[in-house]
PDB file of N, CA and C in Angstrom:
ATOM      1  N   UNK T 123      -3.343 195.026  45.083  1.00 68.00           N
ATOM      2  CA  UNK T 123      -4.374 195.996  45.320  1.00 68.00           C
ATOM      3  C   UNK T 123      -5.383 196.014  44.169  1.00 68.00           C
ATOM      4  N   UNK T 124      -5.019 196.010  42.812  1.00 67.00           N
ATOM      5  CA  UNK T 124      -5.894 195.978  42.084  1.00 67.00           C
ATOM      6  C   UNK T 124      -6.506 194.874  41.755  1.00 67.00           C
ATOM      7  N   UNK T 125      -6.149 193.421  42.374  1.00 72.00           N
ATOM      8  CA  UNK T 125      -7.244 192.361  41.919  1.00 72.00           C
ATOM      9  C   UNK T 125      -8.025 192.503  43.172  1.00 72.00           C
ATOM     10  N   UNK T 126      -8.174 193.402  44.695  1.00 78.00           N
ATOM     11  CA  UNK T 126      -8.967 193.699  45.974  1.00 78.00           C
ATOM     12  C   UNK T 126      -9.869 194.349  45.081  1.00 78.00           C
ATOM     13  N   UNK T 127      -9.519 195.145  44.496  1.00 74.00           N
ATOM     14  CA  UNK T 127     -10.664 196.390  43.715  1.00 74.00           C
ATOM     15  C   UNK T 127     -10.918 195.575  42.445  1.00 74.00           C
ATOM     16  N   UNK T 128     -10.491 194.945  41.874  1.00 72.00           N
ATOM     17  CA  UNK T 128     -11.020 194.302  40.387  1.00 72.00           C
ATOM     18  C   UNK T 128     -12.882 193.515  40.797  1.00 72.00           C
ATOM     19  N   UNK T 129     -12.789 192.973  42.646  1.00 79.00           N
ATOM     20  CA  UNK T 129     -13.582 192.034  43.147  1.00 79.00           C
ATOM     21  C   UNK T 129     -15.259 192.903  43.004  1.00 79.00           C
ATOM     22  N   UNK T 130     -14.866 194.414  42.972  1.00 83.00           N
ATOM     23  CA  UNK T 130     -15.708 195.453  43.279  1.00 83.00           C
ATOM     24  C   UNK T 130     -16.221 196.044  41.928  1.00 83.00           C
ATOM     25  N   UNK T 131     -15.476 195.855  41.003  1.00 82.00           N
ATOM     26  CA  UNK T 131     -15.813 196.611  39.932  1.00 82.00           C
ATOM     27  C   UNK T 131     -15.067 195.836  38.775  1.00 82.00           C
ATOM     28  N   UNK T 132     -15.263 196.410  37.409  1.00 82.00           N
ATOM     29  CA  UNK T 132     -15.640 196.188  35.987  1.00 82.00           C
ATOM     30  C   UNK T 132     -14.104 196.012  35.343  1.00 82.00           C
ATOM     31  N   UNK T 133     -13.524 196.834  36.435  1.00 81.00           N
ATOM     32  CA  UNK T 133     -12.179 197.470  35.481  1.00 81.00           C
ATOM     33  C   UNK T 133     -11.084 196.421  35.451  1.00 81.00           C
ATOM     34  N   UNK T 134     -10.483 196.887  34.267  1.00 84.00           N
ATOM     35  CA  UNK T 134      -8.697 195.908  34.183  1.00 84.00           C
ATOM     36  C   UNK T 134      -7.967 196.874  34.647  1.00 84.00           C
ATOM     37  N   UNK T 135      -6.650 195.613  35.000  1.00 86.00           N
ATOM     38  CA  UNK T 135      -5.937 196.906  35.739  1.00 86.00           C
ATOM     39  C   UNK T 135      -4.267 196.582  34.867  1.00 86.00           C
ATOM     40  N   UNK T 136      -3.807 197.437  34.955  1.00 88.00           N
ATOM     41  CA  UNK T 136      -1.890 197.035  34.531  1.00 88.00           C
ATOM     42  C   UNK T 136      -0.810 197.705  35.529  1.00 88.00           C
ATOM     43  N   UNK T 137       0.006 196.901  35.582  1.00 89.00           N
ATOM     44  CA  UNK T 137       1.246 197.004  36.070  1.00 89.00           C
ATOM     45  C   UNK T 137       2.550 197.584  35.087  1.00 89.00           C
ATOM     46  N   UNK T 138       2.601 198.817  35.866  1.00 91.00           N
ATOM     47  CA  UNK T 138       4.187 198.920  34.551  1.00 91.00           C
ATOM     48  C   UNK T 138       4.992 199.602  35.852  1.00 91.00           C
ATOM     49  N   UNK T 139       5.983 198.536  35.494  1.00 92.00           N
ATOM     50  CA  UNK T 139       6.991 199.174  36.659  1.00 92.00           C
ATOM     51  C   UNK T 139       8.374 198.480  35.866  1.00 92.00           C
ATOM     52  N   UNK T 140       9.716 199.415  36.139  1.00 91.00           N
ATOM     53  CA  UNK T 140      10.678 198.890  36.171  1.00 91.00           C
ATOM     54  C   UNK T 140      10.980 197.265  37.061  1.00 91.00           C
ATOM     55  N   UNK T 141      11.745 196.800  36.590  1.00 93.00           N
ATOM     56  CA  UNK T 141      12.223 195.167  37.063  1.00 93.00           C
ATOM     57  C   UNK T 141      11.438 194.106  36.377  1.00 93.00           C
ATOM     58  N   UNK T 142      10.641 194.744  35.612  1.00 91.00           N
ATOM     59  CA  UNK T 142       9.738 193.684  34.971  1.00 91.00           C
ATOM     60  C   UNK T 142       9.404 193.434  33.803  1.00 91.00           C
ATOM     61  N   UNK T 143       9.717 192.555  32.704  1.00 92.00           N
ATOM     62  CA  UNK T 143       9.664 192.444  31.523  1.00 92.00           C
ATOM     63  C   UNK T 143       8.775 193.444  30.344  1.00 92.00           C
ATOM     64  N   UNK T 144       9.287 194.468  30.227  1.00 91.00           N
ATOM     65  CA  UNK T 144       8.596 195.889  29.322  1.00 91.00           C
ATOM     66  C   UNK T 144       8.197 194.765  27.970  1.00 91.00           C
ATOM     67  N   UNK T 145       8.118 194.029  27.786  1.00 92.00           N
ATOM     68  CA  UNK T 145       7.690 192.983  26.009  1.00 92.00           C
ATOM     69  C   UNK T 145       5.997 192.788  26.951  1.00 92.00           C
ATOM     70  N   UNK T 146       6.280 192.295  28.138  1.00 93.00           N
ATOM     71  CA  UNK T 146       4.660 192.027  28.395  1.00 93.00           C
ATOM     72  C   UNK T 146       3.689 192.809  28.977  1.00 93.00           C
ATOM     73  N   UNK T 147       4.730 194.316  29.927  1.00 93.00           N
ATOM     74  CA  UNK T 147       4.056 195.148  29.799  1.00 93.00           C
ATOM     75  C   UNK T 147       3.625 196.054  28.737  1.00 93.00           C
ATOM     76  N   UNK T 148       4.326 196.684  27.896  1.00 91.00           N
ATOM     77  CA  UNK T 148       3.743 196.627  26.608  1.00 91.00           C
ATOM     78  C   UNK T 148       2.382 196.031  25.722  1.00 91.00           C
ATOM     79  N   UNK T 149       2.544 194.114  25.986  1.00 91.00           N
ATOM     80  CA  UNK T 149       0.890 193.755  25.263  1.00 91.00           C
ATOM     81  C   UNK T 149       0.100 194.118  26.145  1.00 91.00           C
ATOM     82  N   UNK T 150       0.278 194.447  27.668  1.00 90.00           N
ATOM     83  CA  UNK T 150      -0.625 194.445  28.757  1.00 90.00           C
ATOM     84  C   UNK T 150      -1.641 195.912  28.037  1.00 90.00           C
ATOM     85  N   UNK T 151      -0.599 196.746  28.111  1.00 88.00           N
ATOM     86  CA  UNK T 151      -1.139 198.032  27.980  1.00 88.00           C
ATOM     87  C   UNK T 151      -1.796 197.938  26.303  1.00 88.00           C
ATOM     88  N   UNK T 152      -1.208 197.437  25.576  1.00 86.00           N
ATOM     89  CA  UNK T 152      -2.017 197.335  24.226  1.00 86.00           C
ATOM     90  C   UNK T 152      -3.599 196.925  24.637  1.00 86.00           C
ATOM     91  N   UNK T 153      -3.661 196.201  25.860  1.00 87.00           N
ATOM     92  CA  UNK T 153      -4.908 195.807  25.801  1.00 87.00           C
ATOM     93  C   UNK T 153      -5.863 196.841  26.183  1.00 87.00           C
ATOM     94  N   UNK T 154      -5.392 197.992  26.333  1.00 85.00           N
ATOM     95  CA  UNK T 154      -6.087 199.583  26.919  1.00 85.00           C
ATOM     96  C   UNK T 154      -6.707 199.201  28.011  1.00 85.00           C
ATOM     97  N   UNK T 155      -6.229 198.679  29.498  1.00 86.00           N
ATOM     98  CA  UNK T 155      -6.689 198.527  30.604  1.00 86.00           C
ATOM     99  C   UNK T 155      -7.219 200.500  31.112  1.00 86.00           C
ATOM    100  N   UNK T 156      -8.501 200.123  31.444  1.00 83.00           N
ATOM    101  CA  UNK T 156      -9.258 201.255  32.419  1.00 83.00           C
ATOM    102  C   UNK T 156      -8.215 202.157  33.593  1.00 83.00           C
ATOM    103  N   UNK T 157      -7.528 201.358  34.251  1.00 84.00           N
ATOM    104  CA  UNK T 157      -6.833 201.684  35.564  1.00 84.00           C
ATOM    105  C   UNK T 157      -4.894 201.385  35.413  1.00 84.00           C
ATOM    106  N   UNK T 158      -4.013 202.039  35.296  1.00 87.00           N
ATOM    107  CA  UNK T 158      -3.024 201.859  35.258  1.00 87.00           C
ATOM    108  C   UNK T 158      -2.266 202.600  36.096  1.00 87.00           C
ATOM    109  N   UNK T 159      -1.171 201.519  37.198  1.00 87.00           N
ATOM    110  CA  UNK T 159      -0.424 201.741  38.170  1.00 87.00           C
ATOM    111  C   UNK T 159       1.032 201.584  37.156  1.00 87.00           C
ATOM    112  N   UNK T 160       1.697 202.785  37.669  1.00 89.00           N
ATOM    113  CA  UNK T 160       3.025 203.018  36.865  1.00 89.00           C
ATOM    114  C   UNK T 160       3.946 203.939  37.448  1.00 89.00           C
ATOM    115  N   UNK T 161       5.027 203.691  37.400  1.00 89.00           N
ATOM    116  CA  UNK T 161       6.045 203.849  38.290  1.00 89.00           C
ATOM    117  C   UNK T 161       6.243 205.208  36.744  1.00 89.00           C
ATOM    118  N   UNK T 162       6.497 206.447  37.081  1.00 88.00           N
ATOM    119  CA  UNK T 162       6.943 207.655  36.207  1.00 88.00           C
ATOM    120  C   UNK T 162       8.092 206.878  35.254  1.00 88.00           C
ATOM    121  N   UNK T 163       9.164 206.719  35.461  1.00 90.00           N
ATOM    122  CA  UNK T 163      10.355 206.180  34.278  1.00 90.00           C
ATOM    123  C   UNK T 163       9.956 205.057  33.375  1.00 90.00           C
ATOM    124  N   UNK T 164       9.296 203.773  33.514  1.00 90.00           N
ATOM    125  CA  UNK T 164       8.825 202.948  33.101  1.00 90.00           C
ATOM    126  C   UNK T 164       7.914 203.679  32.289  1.00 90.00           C
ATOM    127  N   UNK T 165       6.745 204.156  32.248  1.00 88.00           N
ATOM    128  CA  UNK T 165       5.927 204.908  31.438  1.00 88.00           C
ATOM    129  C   UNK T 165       6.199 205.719  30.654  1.00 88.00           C
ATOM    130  N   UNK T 166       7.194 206.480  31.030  1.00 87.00           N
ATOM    131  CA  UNK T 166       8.024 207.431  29.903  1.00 87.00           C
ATOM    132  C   UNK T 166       8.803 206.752  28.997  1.00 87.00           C
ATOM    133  N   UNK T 167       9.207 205.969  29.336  1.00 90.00           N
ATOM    134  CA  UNK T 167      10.133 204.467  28.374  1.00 90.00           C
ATOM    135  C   UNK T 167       8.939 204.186  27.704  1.00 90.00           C
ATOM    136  N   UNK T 168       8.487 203.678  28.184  1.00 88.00           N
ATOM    137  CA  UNK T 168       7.375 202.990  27.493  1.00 88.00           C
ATOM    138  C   UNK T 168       6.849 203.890  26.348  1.00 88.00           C
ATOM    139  N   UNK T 169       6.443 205.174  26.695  1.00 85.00           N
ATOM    140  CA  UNK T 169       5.438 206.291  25.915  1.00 85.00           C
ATOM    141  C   UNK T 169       6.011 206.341  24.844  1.00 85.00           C
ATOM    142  N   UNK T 170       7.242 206.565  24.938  1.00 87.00           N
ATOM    143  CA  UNK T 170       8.657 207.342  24.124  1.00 87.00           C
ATOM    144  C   UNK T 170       9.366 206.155  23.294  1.00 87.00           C
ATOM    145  N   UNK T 171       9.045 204.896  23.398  1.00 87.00           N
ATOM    146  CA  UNK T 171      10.035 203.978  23.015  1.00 87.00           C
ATOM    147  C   UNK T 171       9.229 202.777  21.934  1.00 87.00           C
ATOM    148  N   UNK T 172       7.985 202.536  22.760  1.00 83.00           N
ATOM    149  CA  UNK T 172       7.192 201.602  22.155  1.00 83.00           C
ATOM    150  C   UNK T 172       6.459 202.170  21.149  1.00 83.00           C
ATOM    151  N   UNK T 173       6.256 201.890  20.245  1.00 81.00           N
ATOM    152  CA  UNK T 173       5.060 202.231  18.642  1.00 81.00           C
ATOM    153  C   UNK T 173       3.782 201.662  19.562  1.00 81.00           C
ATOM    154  N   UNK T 174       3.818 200.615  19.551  1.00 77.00           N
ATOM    155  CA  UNK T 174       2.528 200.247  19.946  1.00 77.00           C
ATOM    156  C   UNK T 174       2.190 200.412  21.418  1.00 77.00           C
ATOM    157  N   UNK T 175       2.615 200.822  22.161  1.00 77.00           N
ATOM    158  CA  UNK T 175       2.147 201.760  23.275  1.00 77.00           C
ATOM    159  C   UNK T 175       1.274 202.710  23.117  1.00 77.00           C
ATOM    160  N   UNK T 176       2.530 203.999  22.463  1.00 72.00           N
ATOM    161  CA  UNK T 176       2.016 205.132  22.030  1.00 72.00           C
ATOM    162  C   UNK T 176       0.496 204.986  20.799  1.00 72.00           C
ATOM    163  N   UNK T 177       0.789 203.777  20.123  1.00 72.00           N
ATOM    164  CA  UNK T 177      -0.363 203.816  19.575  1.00 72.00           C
ATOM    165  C   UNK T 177      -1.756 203.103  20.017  1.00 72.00           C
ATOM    166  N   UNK T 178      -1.450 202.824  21.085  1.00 68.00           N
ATOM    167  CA  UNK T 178      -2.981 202.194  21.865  1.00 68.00           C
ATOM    168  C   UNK T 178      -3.262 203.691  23.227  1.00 68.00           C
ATOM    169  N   UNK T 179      -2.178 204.166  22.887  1.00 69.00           N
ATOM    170  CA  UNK T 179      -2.373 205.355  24.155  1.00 69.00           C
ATOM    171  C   UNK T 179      -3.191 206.172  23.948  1.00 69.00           C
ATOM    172  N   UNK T 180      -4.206 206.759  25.273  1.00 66.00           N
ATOM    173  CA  UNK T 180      -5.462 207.821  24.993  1.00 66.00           C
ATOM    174  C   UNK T 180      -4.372 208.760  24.607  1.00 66.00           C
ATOM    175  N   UNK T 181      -5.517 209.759  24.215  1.00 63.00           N
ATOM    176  CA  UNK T 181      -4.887 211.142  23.928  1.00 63.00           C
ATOM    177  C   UNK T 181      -4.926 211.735  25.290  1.00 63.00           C
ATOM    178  N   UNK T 182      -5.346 211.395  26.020  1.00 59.00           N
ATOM    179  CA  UNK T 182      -5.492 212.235  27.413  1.00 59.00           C
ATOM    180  C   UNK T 182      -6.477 211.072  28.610  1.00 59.00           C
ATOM    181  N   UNK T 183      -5.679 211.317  29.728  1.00 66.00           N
ATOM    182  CA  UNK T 183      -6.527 210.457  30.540  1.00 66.00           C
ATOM    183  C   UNK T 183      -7.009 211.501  31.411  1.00 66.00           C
ATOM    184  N   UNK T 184      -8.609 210.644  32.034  1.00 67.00           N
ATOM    185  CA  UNK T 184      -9.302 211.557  32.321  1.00 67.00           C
ATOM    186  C   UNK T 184      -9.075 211.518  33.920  1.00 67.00           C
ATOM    187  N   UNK T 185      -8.269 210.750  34.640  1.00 68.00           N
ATOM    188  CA  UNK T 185      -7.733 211.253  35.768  1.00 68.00           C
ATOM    189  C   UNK T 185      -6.353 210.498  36.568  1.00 68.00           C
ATOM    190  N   UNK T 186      -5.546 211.275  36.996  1.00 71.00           N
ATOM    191  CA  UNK T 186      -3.959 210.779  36.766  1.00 71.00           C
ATOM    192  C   UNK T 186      -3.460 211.345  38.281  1.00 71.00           C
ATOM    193  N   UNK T 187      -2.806 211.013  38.981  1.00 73.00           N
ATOM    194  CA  UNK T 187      -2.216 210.916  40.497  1.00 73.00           C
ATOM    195  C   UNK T 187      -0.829 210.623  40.578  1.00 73.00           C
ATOM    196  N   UNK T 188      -0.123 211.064  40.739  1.00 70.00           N
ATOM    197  CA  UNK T 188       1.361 211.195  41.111  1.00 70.00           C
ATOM    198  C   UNK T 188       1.761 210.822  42.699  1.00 70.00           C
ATOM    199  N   UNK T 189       2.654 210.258  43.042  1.00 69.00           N
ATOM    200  CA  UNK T 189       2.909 209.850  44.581  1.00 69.00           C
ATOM    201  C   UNK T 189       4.740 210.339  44.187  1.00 69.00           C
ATOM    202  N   UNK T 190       4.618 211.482  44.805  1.00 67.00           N
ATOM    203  CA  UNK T 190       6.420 211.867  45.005  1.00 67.00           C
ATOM    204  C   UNK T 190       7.083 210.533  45.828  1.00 67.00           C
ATOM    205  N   UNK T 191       8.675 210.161  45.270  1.00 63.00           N
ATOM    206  CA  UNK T 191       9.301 209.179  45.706  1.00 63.00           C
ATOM    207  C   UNK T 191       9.331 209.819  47.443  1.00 63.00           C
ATOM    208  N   UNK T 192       9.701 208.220  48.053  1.00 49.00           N
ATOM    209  CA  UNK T 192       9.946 209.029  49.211  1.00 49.00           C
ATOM    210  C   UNK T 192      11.484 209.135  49.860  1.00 49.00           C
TER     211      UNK T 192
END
C-alpha cells in the first residue's frame, strides 16, 4: 500500500511489524520516514528498547490512527 501511495506523493514510508527483523526496522525508522505503518507491540518494543529509535523519535506526531485487532 505504501509504495501505491509513495507513486502519488513525496513521502517515505516504514514498516514495523512483529516477524520481521527489528536491527532493520530500527535503521528504517532512524531514517525518520514521514508515514509509519506499525503494528502497537512492535513500536512499543521498539520505543522502549532501542536508543536510537527513541532518539530519532518526534516528540509528538502530528497525526496517529489506531485499527483495534479484530
Amino acid at each position: 500500500m505504501g509504495r501505491v501511495l509513495a507513486k502519488f506523493c513525496d513521502a517515505r514510508f516504514a514498516l514495523v511489524v512483529g516477524g520481521l527483523s527489528s536491527q532493520l526496522q530500527e535503521a528504517e525508522l532512524r531514517t525518520r520516514p514521514e508515514i509509519v505503518i506499525a503494528t502497537p507491540g512492535r513500536i512499543l518494543d521498539l520505543l522502549r528498547n532501542a536508543q536510537s529509535v527513541r532518539a530519532a523519535a518526534p516528540t509528538a506526531a502530528s497525526h496517529a490512527c489506531a485499527h483495534p485487532a479484530n
